[in-house]
Short mmCIF file of C-alpha atoms in Angstrom, two decimals:
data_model
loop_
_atom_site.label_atom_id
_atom_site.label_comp_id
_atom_site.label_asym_id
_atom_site.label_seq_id
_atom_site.Cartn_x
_atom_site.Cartn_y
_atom_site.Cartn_z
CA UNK A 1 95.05 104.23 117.12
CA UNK A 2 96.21 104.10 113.87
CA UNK A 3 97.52 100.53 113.19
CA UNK A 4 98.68 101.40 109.25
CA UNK A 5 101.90 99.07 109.92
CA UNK A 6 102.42 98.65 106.42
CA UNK A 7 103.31 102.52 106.28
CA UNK A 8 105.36 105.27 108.20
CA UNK A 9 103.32 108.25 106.43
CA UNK A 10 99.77 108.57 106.45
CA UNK A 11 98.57 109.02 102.63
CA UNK A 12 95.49 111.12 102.15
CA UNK A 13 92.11 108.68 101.05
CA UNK A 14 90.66 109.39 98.25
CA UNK A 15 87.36 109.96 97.55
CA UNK A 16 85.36 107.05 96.55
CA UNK A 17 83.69 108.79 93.45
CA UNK A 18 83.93 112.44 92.38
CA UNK A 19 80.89 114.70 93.50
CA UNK A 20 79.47 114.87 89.78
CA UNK A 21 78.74 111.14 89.23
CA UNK A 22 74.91 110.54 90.13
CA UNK A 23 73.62 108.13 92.92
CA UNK A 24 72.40 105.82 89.92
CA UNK A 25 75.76 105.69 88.26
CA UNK A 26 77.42 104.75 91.31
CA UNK A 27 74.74 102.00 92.43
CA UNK A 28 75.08 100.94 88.61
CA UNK A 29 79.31 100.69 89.28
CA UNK A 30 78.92 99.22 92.36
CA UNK A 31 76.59 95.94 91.44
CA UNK A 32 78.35 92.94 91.39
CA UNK A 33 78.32 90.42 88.78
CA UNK A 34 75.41 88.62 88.01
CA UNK A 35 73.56 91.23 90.18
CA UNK A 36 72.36 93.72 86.90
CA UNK A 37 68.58 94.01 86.59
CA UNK A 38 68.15 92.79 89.91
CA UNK A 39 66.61 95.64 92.61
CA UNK A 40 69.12 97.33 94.36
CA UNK A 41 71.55 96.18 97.04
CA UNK A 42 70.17 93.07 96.24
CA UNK A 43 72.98 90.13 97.52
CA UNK A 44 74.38 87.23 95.31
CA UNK A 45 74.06 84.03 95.61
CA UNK A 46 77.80 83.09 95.72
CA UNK A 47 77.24 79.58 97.82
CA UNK A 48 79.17 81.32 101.24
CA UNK A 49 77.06 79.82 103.78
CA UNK A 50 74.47 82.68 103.41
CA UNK A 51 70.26 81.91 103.21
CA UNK A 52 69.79 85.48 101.25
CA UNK A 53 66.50 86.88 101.52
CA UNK A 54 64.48 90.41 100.70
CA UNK A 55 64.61 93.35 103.32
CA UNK A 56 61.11 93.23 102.70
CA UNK A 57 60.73 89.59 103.81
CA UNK A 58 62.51 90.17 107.04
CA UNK A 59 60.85 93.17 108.33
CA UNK A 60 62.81 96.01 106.47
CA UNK A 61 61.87 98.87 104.11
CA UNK A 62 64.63 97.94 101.09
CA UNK A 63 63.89 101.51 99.20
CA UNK A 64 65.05 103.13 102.61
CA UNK A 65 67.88 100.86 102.04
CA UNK A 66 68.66 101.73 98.55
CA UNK A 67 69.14 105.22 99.68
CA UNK A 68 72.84 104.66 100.62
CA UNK A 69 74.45 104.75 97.71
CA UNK A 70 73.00 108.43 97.35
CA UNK A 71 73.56 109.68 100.91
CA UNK A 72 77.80 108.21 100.91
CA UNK A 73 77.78 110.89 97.64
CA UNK A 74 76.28 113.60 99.30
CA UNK A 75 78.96 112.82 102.06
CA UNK A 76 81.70 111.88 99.83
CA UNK A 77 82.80 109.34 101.69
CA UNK A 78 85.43 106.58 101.05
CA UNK A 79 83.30 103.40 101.89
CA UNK A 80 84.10 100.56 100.08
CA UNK A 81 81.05 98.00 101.10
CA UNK A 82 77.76 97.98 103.08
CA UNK A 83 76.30 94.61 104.25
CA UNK A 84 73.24 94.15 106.11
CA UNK A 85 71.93 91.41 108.07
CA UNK A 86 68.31 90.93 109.21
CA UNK A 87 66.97 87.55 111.12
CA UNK A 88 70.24 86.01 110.40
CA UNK A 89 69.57 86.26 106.38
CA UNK A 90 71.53 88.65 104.40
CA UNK A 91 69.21 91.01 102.91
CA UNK A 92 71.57 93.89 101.50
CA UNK A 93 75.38 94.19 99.97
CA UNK A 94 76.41 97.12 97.99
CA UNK A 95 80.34 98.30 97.03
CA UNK A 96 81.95 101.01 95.45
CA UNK A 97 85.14 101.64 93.91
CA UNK A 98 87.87 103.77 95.06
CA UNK A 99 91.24 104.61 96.62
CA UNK A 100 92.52 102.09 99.39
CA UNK A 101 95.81 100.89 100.91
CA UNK A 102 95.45 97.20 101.14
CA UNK A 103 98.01 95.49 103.31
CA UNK A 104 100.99 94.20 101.21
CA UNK A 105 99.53 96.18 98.13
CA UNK A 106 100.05 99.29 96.11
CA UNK A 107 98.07 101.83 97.40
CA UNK A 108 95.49 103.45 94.76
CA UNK A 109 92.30 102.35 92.97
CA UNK A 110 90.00 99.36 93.60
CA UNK A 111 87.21 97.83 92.44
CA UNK A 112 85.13 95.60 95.00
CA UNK A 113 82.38 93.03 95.11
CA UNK A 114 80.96 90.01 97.11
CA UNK A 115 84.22 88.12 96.86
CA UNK A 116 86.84 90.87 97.23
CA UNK A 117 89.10 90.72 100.46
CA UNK A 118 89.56 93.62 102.61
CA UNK A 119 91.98 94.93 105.37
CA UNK A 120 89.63 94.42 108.74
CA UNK A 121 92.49 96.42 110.23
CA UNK A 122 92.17 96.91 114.39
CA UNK A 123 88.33 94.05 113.74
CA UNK A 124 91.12 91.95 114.02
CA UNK A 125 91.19 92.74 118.09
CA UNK A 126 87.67 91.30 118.29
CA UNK A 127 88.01 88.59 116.38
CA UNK A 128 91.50 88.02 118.29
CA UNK A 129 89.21 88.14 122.16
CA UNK A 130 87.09 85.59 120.21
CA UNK A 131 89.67 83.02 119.98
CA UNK A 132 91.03 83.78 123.86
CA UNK A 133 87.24 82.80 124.04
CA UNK A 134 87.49 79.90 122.05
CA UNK A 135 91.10 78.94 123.82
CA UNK A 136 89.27 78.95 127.29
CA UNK A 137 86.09 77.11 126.30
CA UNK A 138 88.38 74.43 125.19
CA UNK A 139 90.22 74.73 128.74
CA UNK A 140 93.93 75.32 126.96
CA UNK A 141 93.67 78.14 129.01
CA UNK A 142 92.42 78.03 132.48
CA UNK A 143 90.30 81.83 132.63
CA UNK A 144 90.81 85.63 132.31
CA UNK A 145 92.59 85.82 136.16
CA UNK A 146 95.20 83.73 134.56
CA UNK A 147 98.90 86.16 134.86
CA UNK A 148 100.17 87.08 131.56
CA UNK A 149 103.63 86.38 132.83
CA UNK A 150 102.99 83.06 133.31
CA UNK A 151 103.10 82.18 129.67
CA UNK A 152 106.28 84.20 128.91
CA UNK A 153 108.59 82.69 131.35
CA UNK A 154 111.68 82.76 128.54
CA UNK A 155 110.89 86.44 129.30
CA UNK A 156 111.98 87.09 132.73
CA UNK A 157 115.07 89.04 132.24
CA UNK A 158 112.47 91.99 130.83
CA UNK A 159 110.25 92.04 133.57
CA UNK A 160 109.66 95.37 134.82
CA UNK A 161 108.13 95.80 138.20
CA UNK A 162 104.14 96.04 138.47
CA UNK A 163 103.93 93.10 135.23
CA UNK A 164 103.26 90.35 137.68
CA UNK A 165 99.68 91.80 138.56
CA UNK A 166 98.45 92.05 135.15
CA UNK A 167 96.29 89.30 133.85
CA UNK A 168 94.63 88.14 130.94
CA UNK A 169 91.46 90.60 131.73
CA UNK A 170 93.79 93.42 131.91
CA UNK A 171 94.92 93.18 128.55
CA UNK A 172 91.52 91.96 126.88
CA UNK A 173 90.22 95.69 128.87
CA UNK A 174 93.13 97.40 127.84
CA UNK A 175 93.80 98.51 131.28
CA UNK A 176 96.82 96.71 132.26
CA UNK A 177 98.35 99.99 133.36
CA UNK A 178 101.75 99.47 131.37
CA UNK A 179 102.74 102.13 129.27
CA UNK A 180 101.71 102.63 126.06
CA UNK A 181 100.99 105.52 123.74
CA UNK A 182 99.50 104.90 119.93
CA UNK A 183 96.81 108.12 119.50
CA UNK A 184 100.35 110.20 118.61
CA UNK A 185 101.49 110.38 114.72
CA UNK A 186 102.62 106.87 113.33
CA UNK A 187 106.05 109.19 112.61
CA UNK A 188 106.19 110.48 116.56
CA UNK A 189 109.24 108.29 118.01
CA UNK A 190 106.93 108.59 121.11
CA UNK A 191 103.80 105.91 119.32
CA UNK A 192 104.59 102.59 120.51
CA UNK A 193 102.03 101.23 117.61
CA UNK A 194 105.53 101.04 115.09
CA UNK A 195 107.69 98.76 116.96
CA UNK A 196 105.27 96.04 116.80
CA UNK A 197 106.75 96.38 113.30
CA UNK A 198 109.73 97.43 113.05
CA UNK A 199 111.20 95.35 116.39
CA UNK A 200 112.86 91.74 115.93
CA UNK A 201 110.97 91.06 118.83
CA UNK A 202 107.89 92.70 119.31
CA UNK A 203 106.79 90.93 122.50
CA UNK A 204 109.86 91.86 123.88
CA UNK A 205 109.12 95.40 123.17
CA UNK A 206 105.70 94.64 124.78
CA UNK A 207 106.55 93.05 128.02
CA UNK A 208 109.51 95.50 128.67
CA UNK A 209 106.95 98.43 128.80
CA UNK A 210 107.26 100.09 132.33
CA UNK A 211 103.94 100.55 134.23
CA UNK A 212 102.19 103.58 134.41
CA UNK A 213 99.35 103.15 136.99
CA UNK A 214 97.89 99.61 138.94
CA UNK A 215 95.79 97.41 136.90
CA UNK A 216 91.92 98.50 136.41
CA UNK A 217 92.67 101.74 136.92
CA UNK A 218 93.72 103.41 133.26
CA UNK A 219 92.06 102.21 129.98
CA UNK A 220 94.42 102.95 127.20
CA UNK A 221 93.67 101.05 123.79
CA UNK A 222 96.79 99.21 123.34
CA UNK A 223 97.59 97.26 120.14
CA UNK A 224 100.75 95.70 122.19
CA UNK A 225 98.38 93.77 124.17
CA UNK A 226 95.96 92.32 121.87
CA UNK A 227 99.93 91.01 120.45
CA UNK A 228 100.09 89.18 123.81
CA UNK A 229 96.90 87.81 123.86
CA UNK A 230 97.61 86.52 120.63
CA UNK A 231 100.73 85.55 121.25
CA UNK A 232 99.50 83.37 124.40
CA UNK A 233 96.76 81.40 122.51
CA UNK A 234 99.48 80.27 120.23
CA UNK A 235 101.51 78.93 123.50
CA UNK A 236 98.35 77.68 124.65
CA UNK A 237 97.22 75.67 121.59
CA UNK A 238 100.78 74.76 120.47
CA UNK A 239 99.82 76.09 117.25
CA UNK A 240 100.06 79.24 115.17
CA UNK A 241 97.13 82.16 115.55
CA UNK A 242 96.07 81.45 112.03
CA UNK A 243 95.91 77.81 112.15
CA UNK A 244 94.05 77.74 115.27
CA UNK A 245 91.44 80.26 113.93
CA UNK A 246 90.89 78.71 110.49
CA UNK A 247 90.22 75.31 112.82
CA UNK A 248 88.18 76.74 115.05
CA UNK A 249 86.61 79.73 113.98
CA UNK A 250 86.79 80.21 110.26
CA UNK A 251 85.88 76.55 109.35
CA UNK A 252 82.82 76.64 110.91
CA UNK A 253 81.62 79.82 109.79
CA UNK A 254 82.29 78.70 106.43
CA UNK A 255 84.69 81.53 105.86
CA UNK A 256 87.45 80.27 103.39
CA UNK A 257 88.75 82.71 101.87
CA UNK A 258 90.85 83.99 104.37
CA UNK A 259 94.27 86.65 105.05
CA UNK A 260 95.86 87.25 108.12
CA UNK A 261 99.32 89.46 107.52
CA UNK A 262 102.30 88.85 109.04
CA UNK A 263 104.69 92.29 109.99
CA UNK A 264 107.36 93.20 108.13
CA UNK A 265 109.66 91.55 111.27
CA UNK A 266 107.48 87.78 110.39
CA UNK A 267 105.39 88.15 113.19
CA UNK A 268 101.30 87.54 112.75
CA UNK A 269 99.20 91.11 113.23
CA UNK A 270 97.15 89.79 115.89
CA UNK A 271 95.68 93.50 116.35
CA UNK A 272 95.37 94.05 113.08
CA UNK A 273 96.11 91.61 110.35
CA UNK A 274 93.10 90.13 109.02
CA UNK A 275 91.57 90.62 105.96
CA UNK A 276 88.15 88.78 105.07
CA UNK A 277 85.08 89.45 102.74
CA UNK A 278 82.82 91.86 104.00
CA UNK A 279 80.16 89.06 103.90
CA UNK A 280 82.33 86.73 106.06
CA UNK A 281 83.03 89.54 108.39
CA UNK A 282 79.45 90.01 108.72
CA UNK A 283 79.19 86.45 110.01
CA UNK A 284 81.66 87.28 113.24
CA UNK A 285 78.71 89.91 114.01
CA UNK A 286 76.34 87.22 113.44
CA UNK A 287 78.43 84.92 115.61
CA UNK A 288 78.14 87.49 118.20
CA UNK A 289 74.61 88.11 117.92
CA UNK A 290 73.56 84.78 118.18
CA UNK A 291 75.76 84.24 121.21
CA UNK A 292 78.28 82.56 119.97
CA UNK A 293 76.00 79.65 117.60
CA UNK A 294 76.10 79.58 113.77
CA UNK A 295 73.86 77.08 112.25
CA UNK A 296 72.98 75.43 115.61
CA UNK A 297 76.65 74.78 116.37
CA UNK A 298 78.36 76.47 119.57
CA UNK A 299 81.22 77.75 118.53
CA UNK A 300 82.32 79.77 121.38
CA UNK A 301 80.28 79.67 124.53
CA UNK A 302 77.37 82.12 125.08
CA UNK A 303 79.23 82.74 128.70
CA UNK A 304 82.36 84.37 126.72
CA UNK A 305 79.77 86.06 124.58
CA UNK A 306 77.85 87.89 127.43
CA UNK A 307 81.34 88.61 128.83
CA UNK A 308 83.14 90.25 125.82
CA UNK A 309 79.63 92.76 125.51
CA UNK A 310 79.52 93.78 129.07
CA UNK A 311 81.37 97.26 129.08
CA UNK A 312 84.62 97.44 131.56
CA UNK A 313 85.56 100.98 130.85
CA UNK A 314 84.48 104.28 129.31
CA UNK A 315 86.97 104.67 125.98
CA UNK A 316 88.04 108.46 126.71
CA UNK A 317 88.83 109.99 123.30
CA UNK A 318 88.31 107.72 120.75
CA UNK A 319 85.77 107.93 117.92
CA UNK A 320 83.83 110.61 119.80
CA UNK A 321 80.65 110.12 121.82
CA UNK A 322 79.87 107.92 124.53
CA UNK A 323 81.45 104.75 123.92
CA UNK A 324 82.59 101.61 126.59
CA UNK A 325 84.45 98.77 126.21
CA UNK A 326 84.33 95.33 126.69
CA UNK A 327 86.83 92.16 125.99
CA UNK A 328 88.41 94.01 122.34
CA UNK A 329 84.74 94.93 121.94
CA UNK A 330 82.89 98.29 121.47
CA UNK A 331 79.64 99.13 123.03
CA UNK A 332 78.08 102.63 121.45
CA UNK A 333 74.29 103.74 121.08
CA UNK A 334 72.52 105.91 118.43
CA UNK A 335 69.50 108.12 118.55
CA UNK A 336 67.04 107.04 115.93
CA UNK A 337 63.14 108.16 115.83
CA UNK A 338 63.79 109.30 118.93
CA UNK A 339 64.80 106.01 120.21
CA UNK A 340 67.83 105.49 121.70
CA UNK A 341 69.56 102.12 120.27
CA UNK A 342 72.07 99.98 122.23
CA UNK A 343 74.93 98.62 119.58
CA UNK A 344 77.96 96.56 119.69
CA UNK A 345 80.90 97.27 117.37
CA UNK A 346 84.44 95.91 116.07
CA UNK A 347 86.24 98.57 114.82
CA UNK A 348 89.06 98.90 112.27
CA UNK A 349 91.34 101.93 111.70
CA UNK A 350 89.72 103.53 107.59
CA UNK A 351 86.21 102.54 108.73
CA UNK A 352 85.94 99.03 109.11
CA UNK A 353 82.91 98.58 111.24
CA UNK A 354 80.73 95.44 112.57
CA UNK A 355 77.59 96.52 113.95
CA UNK A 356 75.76 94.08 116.29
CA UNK A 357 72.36 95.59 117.38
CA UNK A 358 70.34 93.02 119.34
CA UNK A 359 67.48 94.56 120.10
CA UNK A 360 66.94 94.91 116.22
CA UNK A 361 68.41 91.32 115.74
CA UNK A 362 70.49 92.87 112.61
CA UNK A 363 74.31 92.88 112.18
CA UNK A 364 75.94 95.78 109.50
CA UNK A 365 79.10 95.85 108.37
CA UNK A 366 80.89 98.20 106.38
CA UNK A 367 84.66 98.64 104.77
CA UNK A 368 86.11 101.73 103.82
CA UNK A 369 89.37 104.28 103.46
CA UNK A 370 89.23 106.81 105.44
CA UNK A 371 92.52 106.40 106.56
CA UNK A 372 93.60 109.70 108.78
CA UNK A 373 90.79 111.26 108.00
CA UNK A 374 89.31 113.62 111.44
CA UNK A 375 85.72 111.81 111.39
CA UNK A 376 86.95 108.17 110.32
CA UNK A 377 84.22 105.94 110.61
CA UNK A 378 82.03 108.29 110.98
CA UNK A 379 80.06 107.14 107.51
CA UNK A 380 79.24 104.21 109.09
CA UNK A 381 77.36 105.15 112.20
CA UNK A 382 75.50 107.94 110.25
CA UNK A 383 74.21 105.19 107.78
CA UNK A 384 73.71 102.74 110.54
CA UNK A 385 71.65 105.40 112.76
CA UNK A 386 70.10 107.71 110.06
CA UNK A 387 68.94 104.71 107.17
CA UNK A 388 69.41 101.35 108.61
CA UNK A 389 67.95 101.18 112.30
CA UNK A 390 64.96 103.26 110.74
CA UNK A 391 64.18 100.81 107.94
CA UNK A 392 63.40 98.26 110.09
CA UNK A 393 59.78 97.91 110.37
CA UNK A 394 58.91 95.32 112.49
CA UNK A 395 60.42 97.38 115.75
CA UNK A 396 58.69 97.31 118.93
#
């Protein structure tokens, strides 16, 4: 699951900072503008949509908070931001310079802060299942039973035997059974992952897959079919992916400054495309976590919601640990105080994470490079479990 379509090598991350420079000097490097003198991890007021408020205020400890910066050196890990949510304020933002690949740009050092774009890389899947959400709350689509072929008839002359049981569900569970293999090396002939970029028709590639096993009965993450789910809300809404989610997605979240890359062939990265500020990827968390409201207005129903989170299958292999998923979603758990804690996740190939944890009410999100690294992503859930979940102090 590597989804690095803008390469056919995997370059090594960098670290974020060498192992000499101090905790302080990095928090120091890593405060945004306007942000100096201010206590640390403190957000900006950059008029996003936002109400910003104190950890303190919302039940956190903000000196367990400010402990990041120092713990990601110890580690020497690549993360690029940390955003934290709390009560549906944001109450903590931190970045740090270092290597990255941004899609569509040279690969080496950045510097990032409140309003700096990043790659959401394979986040894009969830935010994708969102608008199949969206596309059947709005009844352009009729439900998740609906056949995929039936919205690619002017691909009937690919049809392989087995494709006329798969549905909408099957792809949204990545179990529709059809052969597809993207865990190898993005240079194995074998990955499937690199024709969605190199093909002139990548949906052809898709929907000519032969099938491996029935429907419901092999969960196999699958980049090719978050590309036909995409691809079938644009047929749906008469309208491009983009256009549709700016409408009705990113408008109302107030997200504006917005990316979503196209492959090399012209064709939009449904699985993995989008780039957004950290802080407006936090809102999709906060989307979720509310069920689907933001600012009293129901964006996507809370039905859709409850149905994305409820885990389908057990993800065999990926990430480690015990981990399920849902409609493009990740369900996951960590042990903290010796509490365990229920969490829902988007995840993006380098380390983008969205953490949802309801029974905290908090959403974190973090960006990072850890591109081919062995425990990518792996910064993330040690911060969430070992500093975030145990600052809050209003637990029961």
């Amino acid at each position: 699951m590597h989804d690095q379509f803008s390469r056919f090598t995997i370059l090594g991350a960098g670290l974020v900072l060498a192992l000499s420079i101090s905790a302080t000097h990095l928090r120091a490097e890593s405060t945004p503008p306007g942000q100096q003198g201010q206590a640390c991890g403190s957000p900006s007021s950059i008029d996003d949509g936002w109400e910003i408020a104190s950890p303190d205020n919302v039940g956190m400890d903000g000196a367990q908070l400010c402990t990041i910066a120092a713990r990601l050196t110890q580690r020497s890990t690549a993360v690029h931001s940390i955003v934290v949510v709390r009560h549906g304020k944001l109450v903590f933002e931190q970045y740090f310079p270092g290597y990255d690949q941004p899609w569509g740009q040279p690969d080496g050092q950045y510097k990032f802060n409140a309003t700096t774009k990043h790659d959401m890389r394979s986040a894009s899947k969830s935010v994708t299942s969102l608008l199949v959400g969206i596309a059947i709350d709005r009844k352009l689509i009729a439900g998740v039973d609906e056949p995929v072929l039936k919205f690619f008839p002017d691909y009937a002359a690919v049809k392989q035997p087995g494709w006329d049981a798969i549905t909408l569900r099957h792809l949204l569970t990545m179990s529709s059974g059809f052969k597809w293999d993207e865990a190898r090396d993005w240079t194995d002939p074998k990955n499937d992952e690199p024709h969605l970029l190199t093909e002139p028709d990548p949906l052809g590639y898709v929907l000519s897959r032969p099938i491996a096993a029935p429907p419901d009965t092999l969960w196999a993450y699958s980049g090719g079919s978050t590309e036909l789910l995409g691809n079938i809300v644009e047929r749906a809404s008469k309208t491009s992916l983009e256009a549709f989610a700016r409408e009705v997605l990113f408008q109302p979240l107030g997200i504006t400054d917005v990316e979503w890359k196209n492959y090399k062939n012209g064709k939009l990265a449904a699985a993995a495309g989008l780039r957004l500020r950290p802080r407006d990827a936090a809102k999709i968390g906060q989307l979720v976590l509310n069920r689907g409201q933001w600012n009293g207005q129901q964006i996507v129903s809370a039905d859709w919601i409850a149905q994305s989170i409820t885990p389908r299958f057990q993800a065999v292999g990926y990430f480690g640990g015990t981990l399920f998923y849902g409609y493009q979603w990740w369900m996951g758990r960590s042990l903290a105080g010796g509490r365990e804690i229920n969490w829902v996740a988007a995840f993006g190939w380098g380390g983008q994470r969205i953490f949802i944890v309801p029974e905290l009410d908090f959403v974190m999100m973090t960006t990072a490079s850890q591109y081919g690294q062995p425990k990518e992503g792996l910064a993330a859930v040690d911060i969430l479990t070992n500093i975030v979940i145990p600052s809050v102090r209003d637990a029961h």
